[in-house]
Tab-separated table of C-alpha atoms in Angstrom:
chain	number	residue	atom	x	y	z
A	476	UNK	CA	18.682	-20.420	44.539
A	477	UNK	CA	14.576	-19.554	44.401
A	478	UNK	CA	15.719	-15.959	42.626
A	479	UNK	CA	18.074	-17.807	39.943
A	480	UNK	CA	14.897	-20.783	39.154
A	481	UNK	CA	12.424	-17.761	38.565
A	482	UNK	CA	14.571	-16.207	36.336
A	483	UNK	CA	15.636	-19.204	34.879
A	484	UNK	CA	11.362	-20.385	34.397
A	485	UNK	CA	10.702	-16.882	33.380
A	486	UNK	CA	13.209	-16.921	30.404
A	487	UNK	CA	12.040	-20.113	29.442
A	488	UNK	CA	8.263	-19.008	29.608
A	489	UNK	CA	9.295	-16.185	27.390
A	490	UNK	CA	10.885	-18.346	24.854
A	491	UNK	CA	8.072	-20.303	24.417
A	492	UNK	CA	5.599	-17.508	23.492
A	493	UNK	CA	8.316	-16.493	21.104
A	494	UNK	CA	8.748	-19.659	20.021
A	495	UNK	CA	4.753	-20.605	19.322
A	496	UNK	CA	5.244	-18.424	16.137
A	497	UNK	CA	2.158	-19.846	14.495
A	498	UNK	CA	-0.613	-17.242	13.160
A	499	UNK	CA	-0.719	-13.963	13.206
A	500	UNK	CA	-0.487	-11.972	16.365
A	501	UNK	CA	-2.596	-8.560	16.708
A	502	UNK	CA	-2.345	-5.418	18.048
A	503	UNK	CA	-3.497	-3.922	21.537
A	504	UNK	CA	-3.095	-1.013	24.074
A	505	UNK	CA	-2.479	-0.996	27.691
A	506	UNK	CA	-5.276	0.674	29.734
A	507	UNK	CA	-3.664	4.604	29.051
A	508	UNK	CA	-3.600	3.801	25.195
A	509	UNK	CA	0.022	5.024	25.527
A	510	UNK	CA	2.195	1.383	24.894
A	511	UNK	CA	1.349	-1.582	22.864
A	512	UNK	CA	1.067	-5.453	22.807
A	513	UNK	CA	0.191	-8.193	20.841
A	514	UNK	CA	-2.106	-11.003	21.439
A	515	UNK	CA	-2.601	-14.374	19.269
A	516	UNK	CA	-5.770	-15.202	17.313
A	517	UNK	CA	-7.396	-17.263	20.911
A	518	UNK	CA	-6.366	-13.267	22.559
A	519	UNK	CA	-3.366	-15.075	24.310
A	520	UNK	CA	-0.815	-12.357	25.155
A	521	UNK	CA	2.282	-13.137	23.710
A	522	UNK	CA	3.989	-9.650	24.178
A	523	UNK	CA	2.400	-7.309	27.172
A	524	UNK	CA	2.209	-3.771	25.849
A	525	UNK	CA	5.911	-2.190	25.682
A	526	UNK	CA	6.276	-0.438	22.329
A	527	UNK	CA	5.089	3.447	21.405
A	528	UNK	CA	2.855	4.283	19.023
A	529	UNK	CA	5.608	4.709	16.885
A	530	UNK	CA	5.433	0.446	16.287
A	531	UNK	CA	2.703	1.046	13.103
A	532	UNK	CA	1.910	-2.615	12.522
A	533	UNK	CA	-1.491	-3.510	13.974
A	534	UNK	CA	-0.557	-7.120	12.761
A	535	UNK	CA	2.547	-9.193	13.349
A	536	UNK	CA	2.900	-12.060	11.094
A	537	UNK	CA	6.829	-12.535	10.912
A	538	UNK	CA	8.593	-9.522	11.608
A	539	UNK	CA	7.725	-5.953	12.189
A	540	UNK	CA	9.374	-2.560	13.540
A	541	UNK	CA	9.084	-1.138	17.099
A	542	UNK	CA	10.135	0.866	19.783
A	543	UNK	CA	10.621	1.463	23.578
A	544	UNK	CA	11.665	3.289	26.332
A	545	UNK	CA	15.245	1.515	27.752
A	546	UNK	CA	16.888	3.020	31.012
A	547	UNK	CA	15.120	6.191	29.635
A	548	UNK	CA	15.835	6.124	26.158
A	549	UNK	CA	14.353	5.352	23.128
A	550	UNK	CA	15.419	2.357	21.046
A	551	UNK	CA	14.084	1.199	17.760
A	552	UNK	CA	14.691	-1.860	16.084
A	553	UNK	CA	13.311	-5.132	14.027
A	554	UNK	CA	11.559	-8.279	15.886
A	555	UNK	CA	10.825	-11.664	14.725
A	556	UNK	CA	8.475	-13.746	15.516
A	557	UNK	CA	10.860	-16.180	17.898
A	558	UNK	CA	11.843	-12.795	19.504
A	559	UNK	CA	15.194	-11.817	17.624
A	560	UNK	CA	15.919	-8.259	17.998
A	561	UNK	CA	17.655	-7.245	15.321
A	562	UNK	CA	18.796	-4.130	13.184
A	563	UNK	CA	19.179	-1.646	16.319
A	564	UNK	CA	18.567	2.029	14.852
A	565	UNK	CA	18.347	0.770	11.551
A	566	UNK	CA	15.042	1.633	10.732
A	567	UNK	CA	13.996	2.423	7.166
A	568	UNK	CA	11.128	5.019	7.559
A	569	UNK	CA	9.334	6.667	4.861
A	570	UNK	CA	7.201	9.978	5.546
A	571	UNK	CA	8.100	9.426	9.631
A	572	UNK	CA	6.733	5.646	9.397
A	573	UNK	CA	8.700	2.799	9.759
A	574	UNK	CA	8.551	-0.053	6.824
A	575	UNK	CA	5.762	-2.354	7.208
A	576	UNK	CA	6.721	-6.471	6.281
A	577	UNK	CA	5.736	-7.068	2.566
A	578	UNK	CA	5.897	-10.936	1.193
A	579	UNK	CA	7.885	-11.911	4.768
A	580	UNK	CA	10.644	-9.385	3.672
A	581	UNK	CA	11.325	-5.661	5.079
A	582	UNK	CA	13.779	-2.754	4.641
A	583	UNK	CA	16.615	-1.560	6.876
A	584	UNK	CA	18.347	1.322	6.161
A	585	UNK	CA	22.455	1.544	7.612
A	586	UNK	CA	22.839	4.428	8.914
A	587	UNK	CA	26.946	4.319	8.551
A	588	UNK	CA	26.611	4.525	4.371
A	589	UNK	CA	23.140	5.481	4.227
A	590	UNK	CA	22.489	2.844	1.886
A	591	UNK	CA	19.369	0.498	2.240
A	592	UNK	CA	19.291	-3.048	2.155
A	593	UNK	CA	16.475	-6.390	2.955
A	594	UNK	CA	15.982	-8.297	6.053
A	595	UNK	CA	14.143	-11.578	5.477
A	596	UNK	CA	11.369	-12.672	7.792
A	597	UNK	CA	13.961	-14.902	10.225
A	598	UNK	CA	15.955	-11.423	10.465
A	599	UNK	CA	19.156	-12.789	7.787
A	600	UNK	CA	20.257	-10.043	5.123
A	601	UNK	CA	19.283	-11.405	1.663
A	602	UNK	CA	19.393	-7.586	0.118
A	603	UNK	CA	22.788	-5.693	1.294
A	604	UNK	CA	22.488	-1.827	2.231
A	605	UNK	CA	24.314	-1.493	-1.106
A	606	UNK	CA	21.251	0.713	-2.275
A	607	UNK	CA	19.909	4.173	-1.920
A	608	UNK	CA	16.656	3.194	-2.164
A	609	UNK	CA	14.639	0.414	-2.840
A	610	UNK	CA	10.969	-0.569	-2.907
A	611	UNK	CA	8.675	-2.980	-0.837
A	612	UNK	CA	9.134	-6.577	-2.441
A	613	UNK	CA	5.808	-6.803	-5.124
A	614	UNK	CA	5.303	-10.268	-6.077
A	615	UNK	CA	9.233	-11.084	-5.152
A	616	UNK	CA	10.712	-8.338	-7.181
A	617	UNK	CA	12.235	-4.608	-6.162
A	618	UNK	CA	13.145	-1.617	-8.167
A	619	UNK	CA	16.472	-0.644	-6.496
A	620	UNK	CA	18.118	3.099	-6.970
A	621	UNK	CA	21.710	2.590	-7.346
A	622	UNK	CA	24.681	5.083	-7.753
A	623	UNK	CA	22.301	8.673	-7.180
A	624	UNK	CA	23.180	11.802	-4.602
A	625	UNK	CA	20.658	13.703	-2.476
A	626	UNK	CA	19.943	16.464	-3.056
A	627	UNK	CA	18.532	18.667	-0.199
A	628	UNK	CA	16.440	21.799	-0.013
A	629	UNK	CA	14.024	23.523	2.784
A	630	UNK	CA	16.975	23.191	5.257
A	631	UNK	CA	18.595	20.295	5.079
A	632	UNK	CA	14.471	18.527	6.280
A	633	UNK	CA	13.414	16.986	2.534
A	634	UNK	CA	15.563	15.859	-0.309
A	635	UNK	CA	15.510	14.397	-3.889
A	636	UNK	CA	17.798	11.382	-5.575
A	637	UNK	CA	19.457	13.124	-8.823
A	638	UNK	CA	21.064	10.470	-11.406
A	639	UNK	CA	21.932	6.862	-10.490
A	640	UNK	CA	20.369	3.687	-12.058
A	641	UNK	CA	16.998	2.436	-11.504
A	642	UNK	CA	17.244	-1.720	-11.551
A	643	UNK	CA	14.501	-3.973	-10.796
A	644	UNK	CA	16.086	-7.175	-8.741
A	645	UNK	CA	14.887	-10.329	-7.113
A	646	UNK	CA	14.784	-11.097	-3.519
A	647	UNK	CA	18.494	-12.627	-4.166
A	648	UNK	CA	19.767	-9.787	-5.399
A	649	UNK	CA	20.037	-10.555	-8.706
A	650	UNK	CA	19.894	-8.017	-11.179
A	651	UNK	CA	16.725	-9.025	-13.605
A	652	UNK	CA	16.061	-5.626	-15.980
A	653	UNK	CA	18.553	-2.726	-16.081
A	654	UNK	CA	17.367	0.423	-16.755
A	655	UNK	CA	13.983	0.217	-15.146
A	656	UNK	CA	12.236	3.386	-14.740
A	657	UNK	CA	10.169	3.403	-11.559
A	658	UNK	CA	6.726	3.356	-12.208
A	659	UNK	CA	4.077	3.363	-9.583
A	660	UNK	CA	1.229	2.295	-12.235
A	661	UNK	CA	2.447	-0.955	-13.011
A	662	UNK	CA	0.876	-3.928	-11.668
A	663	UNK	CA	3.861	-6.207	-10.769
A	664	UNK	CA	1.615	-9.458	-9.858
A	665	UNK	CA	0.667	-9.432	-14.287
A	666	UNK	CA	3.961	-10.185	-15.282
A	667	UNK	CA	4.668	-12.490	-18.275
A	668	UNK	CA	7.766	-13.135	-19.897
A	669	UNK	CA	8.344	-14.234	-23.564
A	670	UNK	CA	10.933	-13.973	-26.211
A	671	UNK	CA	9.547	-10.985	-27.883
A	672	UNK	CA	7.713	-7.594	-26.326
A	673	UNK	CA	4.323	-7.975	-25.533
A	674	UNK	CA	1.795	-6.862	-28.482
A	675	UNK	CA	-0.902	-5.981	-25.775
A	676	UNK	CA	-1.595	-2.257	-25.685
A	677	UNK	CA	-2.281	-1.823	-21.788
A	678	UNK	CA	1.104	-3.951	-20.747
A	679	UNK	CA	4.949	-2.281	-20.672
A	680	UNK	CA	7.840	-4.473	-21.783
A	681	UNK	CA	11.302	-4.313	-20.805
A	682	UNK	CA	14.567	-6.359	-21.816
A	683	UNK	CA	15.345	-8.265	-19.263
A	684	UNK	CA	19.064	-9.328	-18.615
A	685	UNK	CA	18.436	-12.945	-19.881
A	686	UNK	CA	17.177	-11.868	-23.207
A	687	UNK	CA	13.615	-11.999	-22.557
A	688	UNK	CA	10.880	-9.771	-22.505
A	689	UNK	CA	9.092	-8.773	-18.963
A	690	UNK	CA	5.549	-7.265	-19.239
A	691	UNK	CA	3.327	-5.545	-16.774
A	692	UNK	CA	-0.361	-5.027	-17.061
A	693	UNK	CA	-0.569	-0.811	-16.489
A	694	UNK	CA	-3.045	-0.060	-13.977
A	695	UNK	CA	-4.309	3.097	-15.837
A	696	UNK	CA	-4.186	1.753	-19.213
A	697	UNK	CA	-6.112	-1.190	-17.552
A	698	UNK	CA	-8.857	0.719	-16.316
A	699	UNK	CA	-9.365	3.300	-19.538
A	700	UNK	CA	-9.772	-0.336	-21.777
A	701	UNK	CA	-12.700	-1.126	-19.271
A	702	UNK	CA	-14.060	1.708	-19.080
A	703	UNK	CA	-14.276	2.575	-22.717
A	704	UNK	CA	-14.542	-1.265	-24.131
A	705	UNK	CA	-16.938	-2.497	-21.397
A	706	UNK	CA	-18.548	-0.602	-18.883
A	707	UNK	CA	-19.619	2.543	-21.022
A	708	UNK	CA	-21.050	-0.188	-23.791
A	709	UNK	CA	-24.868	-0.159	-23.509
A	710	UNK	CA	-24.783	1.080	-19.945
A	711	UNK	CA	-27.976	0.723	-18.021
A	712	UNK	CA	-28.755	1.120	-14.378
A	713	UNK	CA	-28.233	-2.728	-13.620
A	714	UNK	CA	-24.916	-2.517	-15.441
A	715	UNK	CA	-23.720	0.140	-13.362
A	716	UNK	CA	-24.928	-1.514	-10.108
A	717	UNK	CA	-23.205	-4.550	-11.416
A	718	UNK	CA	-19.656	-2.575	-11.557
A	719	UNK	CA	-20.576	-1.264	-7.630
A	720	UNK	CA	-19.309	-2.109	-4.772
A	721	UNK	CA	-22.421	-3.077	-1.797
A	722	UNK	CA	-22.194	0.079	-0.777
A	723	UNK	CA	-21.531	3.696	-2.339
A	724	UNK	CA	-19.940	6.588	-0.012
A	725	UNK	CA	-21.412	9.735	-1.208
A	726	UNK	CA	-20.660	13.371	-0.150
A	727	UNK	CA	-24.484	14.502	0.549
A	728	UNK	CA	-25.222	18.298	1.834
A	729	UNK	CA	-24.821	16.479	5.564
A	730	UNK	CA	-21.727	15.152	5.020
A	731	UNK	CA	-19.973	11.903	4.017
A	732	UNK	CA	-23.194	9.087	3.537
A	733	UNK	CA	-23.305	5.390	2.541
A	734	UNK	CA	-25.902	4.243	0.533
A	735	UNK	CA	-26.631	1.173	-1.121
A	736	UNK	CA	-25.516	0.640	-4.874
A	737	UNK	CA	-28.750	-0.333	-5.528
A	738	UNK	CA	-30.658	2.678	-4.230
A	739	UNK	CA	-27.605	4.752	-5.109
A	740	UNK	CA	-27.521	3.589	-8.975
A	741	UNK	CA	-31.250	3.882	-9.223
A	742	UNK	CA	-31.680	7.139	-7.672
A	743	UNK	CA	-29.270	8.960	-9.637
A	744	UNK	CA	-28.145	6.854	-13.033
A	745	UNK	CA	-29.651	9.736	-15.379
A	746	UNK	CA	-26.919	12.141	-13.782
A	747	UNK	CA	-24.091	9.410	-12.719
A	748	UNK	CA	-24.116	8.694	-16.752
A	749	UNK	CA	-24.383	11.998	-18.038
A	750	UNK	CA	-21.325	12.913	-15.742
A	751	UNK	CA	-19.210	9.898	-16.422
A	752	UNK	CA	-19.873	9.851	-20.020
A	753	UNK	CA	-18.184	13.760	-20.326
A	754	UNK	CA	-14.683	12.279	-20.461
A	755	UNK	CA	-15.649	10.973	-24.174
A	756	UNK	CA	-16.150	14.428	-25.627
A	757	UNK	CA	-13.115	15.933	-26.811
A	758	UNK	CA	-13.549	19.572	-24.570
A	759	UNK	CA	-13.984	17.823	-21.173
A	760	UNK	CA	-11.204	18.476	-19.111
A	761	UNK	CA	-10.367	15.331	-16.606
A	762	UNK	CA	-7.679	13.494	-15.334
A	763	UNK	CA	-7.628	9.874	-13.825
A	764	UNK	CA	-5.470	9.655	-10.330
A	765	UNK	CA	-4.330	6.076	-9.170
A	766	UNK	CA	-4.223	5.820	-4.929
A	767	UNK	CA	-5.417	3.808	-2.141
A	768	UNK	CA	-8.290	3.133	-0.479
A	769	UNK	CA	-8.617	5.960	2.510
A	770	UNK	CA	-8.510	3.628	6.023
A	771	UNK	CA	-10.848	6.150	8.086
A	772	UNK	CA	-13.457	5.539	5.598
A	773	UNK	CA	-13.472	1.920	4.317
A	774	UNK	CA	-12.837	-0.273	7.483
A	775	UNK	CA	-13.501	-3.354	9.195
A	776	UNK	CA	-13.386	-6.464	8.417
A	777	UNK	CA	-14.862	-6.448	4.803
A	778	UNK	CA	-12.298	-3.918	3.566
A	779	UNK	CA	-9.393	-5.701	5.771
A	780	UNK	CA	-8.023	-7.170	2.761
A	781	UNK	CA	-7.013	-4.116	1.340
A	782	UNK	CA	-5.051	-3.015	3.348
A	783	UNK	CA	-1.420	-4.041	4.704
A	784	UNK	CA	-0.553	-5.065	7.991
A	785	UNK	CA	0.099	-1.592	9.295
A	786	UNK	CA	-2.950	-0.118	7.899
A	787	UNK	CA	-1.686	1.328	4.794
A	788	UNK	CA	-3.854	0.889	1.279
A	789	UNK	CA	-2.191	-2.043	-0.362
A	790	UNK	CA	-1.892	-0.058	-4.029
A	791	UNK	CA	-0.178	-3.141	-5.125
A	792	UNK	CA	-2.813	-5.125	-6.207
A	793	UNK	CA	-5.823	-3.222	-5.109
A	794	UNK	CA	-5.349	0.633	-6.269
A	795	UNK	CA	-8.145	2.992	-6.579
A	796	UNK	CA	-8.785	4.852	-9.788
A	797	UNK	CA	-10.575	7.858	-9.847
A	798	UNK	CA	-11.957	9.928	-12.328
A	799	UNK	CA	-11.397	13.391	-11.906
A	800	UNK	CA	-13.949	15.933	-14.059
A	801	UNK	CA	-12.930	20.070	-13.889
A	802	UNK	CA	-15.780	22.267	-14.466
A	803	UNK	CA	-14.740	25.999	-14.699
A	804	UNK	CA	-17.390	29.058	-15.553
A	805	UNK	CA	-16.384	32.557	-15.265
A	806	UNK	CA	-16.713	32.424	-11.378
A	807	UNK	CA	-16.461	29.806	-10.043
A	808	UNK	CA	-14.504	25.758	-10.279
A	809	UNK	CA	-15.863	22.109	-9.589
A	810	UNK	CA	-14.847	18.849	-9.486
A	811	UNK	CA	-16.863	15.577	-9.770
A	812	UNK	CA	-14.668	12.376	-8.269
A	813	UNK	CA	-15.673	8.961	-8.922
A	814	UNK	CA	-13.900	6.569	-7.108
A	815	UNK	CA	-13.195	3.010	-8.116
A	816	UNK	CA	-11.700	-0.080	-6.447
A	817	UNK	CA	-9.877	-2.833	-8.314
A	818	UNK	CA	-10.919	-6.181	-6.345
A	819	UNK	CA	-10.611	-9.565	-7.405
A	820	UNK	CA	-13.757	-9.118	-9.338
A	821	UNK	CA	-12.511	-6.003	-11.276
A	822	UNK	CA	-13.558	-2.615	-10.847
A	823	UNK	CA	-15.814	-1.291	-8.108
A	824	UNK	CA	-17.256	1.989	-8.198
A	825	UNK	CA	-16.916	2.690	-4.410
A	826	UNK	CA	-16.881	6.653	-3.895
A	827	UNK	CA	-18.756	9.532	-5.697
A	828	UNK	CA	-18.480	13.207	-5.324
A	829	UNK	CA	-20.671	15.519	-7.857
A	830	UNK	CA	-20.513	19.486	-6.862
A	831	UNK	CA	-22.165	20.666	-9.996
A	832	UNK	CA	-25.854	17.770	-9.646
A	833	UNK	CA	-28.042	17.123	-7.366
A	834	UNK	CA	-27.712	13.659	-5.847
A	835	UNK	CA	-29.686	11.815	-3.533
């Protein structure tokens, strides 16, 4: 009778941490660093450390991917907050990491039809594995991939979709633009729809199945416009400093440095200009690349916000555009980088690399 009430108190003891769902629960390791936990915001331990590293998300807001060691096996599968376990082996991982929650939604992928489908954040279907592909929910839309084949190569290891329709749908399901070409530079949190396409040159428009007309805001297009029409305009060393983030990481002889944008600017505006200006005269040769901000280099609490739960850049709404100037001569080729952040107060200038200047 005393062994069936402890198990009986323990269950319920276990249901209630579950249950206190409130908040969002972080991250820890057991002494050996080899399992983890998660603790509430007061560092009340709500699960004691049990999943591998594999488990990438250092927060847990509704529901998240793990795994353990069972009777000496390894088992993966999807948690909720009130401690559903859900889609056993059904993990959807991308580039040998497991999907990290986006808007309280996350994908599964079934592993009898290979197809990928939604959980919501309570663990119910609301996307079927109807789908060979689909992308993280962006402002409560997906581009799906419907009706392709793999391709494989290198031995069967990496593979390619060939054909199929690209749709973008709603967390319901429901079909909102056929035809829509994936496009990672589109900023899915600008839409507007209207009757007609939208005359602005830096958003894409797309029929939508209602009759209307869906535009995004294209990150690239975006950042050329302010680049050309505001920040090269008159630009003086206060300007500049203005468009900075607090602090610029440099690449100095000694390595990787962070400076100031004050001291930064004003130490080196005469060559930060002269560089960045190239890219208006018709023989420089540049490119601009759209990414993420790098996590072993902009961390902590300041730079939490742009990042997702499991520690990956959140591109989404916060990409980083870089400038990207070749320099060739007859021996040798360079590359200046200039990093910017889009934030909430537009773009930051937030990393610089110059190979062919002296900076300081």
């Amino acid at each position: 009778m005393k062994l069936y009430i402890l198990i009986f108190l323990t269950a319920i003891s276990n249901l209630t941490l579950f249950g206190q769902s409130n908040g969002t629960w972080t991250s820890f390791w057991n002494k050996d660093t080899t399992l983890i936990g998660y603790k509430d915001e007061n560092g009340v331990v709500k699960i004691e450390p049990k999943f591998t590293g594999f488990t990438s998300a250092g927060k847990f807001e509704n529901i998240i991917a793990v795994a353990e060691e069972i009777n000496g096996s390894w088992k993966n599968y999807y948690l909720t907050k009130q401690g559903e376990i859900i889609g056993r082996d059904s993990l959807y991982i991308f580039d040998n990491t497991p999907d990290c929650e986006s808007e309280g939604f996350i994908r599964f992928r079934d592993k009898k039809n290979d197809k990928v489908g939604i959980f919501n954040k309570s663990g119910d279907i609301v996307i079927p594995a109807e789908y060979n592909d689909l992308t993280r929910v962006r402002n409560g839309m997906i581009i799906a991939l419907k009706g392709a084949e793999k391709k494989y190569w290198d031995g069967g290891e990496h593979y390619r979709w060939i054909g199929g329709r690209e749709l973008l749908i709603d967390t319901n399901n429901n079909v909102l633009i056929n035809n829509f070409k994936l496009s990672n530079n589109l900023n899915f949190f600008s839409l507007a729809k209207a009757a007609s396409p939208n005359s602005d040159t830096i958003r894409k428009s797309f029929l939508a199945v209602d009759g209307s007309h869906y535009s995004f805001v294209d990150f690239e297009k975006e950042f050329i416009q302010w680049l050309k029409n505001d920040l090269y305009i008159k630009l003086t060393p206060e300007k500049l400093i203005n468009a900075s983030y607090g602090t610029i990481t440099w690449k100095s002889p000694g390595g990787w440095t962070k400076t100031s944008r004050e001291k930064f600017i004003t130490d080196n505006f005469s060559i930060l200009k002269n560089s960045l200006f190239e890219i208006l005269q018709p023989s420089c040769e540049y490119f601009i690349s759209k990414g993420g901000l790098n996590p072993f280099m902009f961390n902590g609490v300041e730079f939490e916000k742009y990042f997702n739960n499991c520690g990956e850049a959140n591109e989404s709404i916060y990409p980083t555009m870089t400038i990207i100037i070749t320099h060739k001569n007859k021996k040798d080729l360079s590359q200046n980088h200039y990093e910017f952040l889009r934030t909430d107060d537009g773009y930051k200038l937030i990393c610089v690399t110059i190979r062919n200047g002296e900076i300081k």
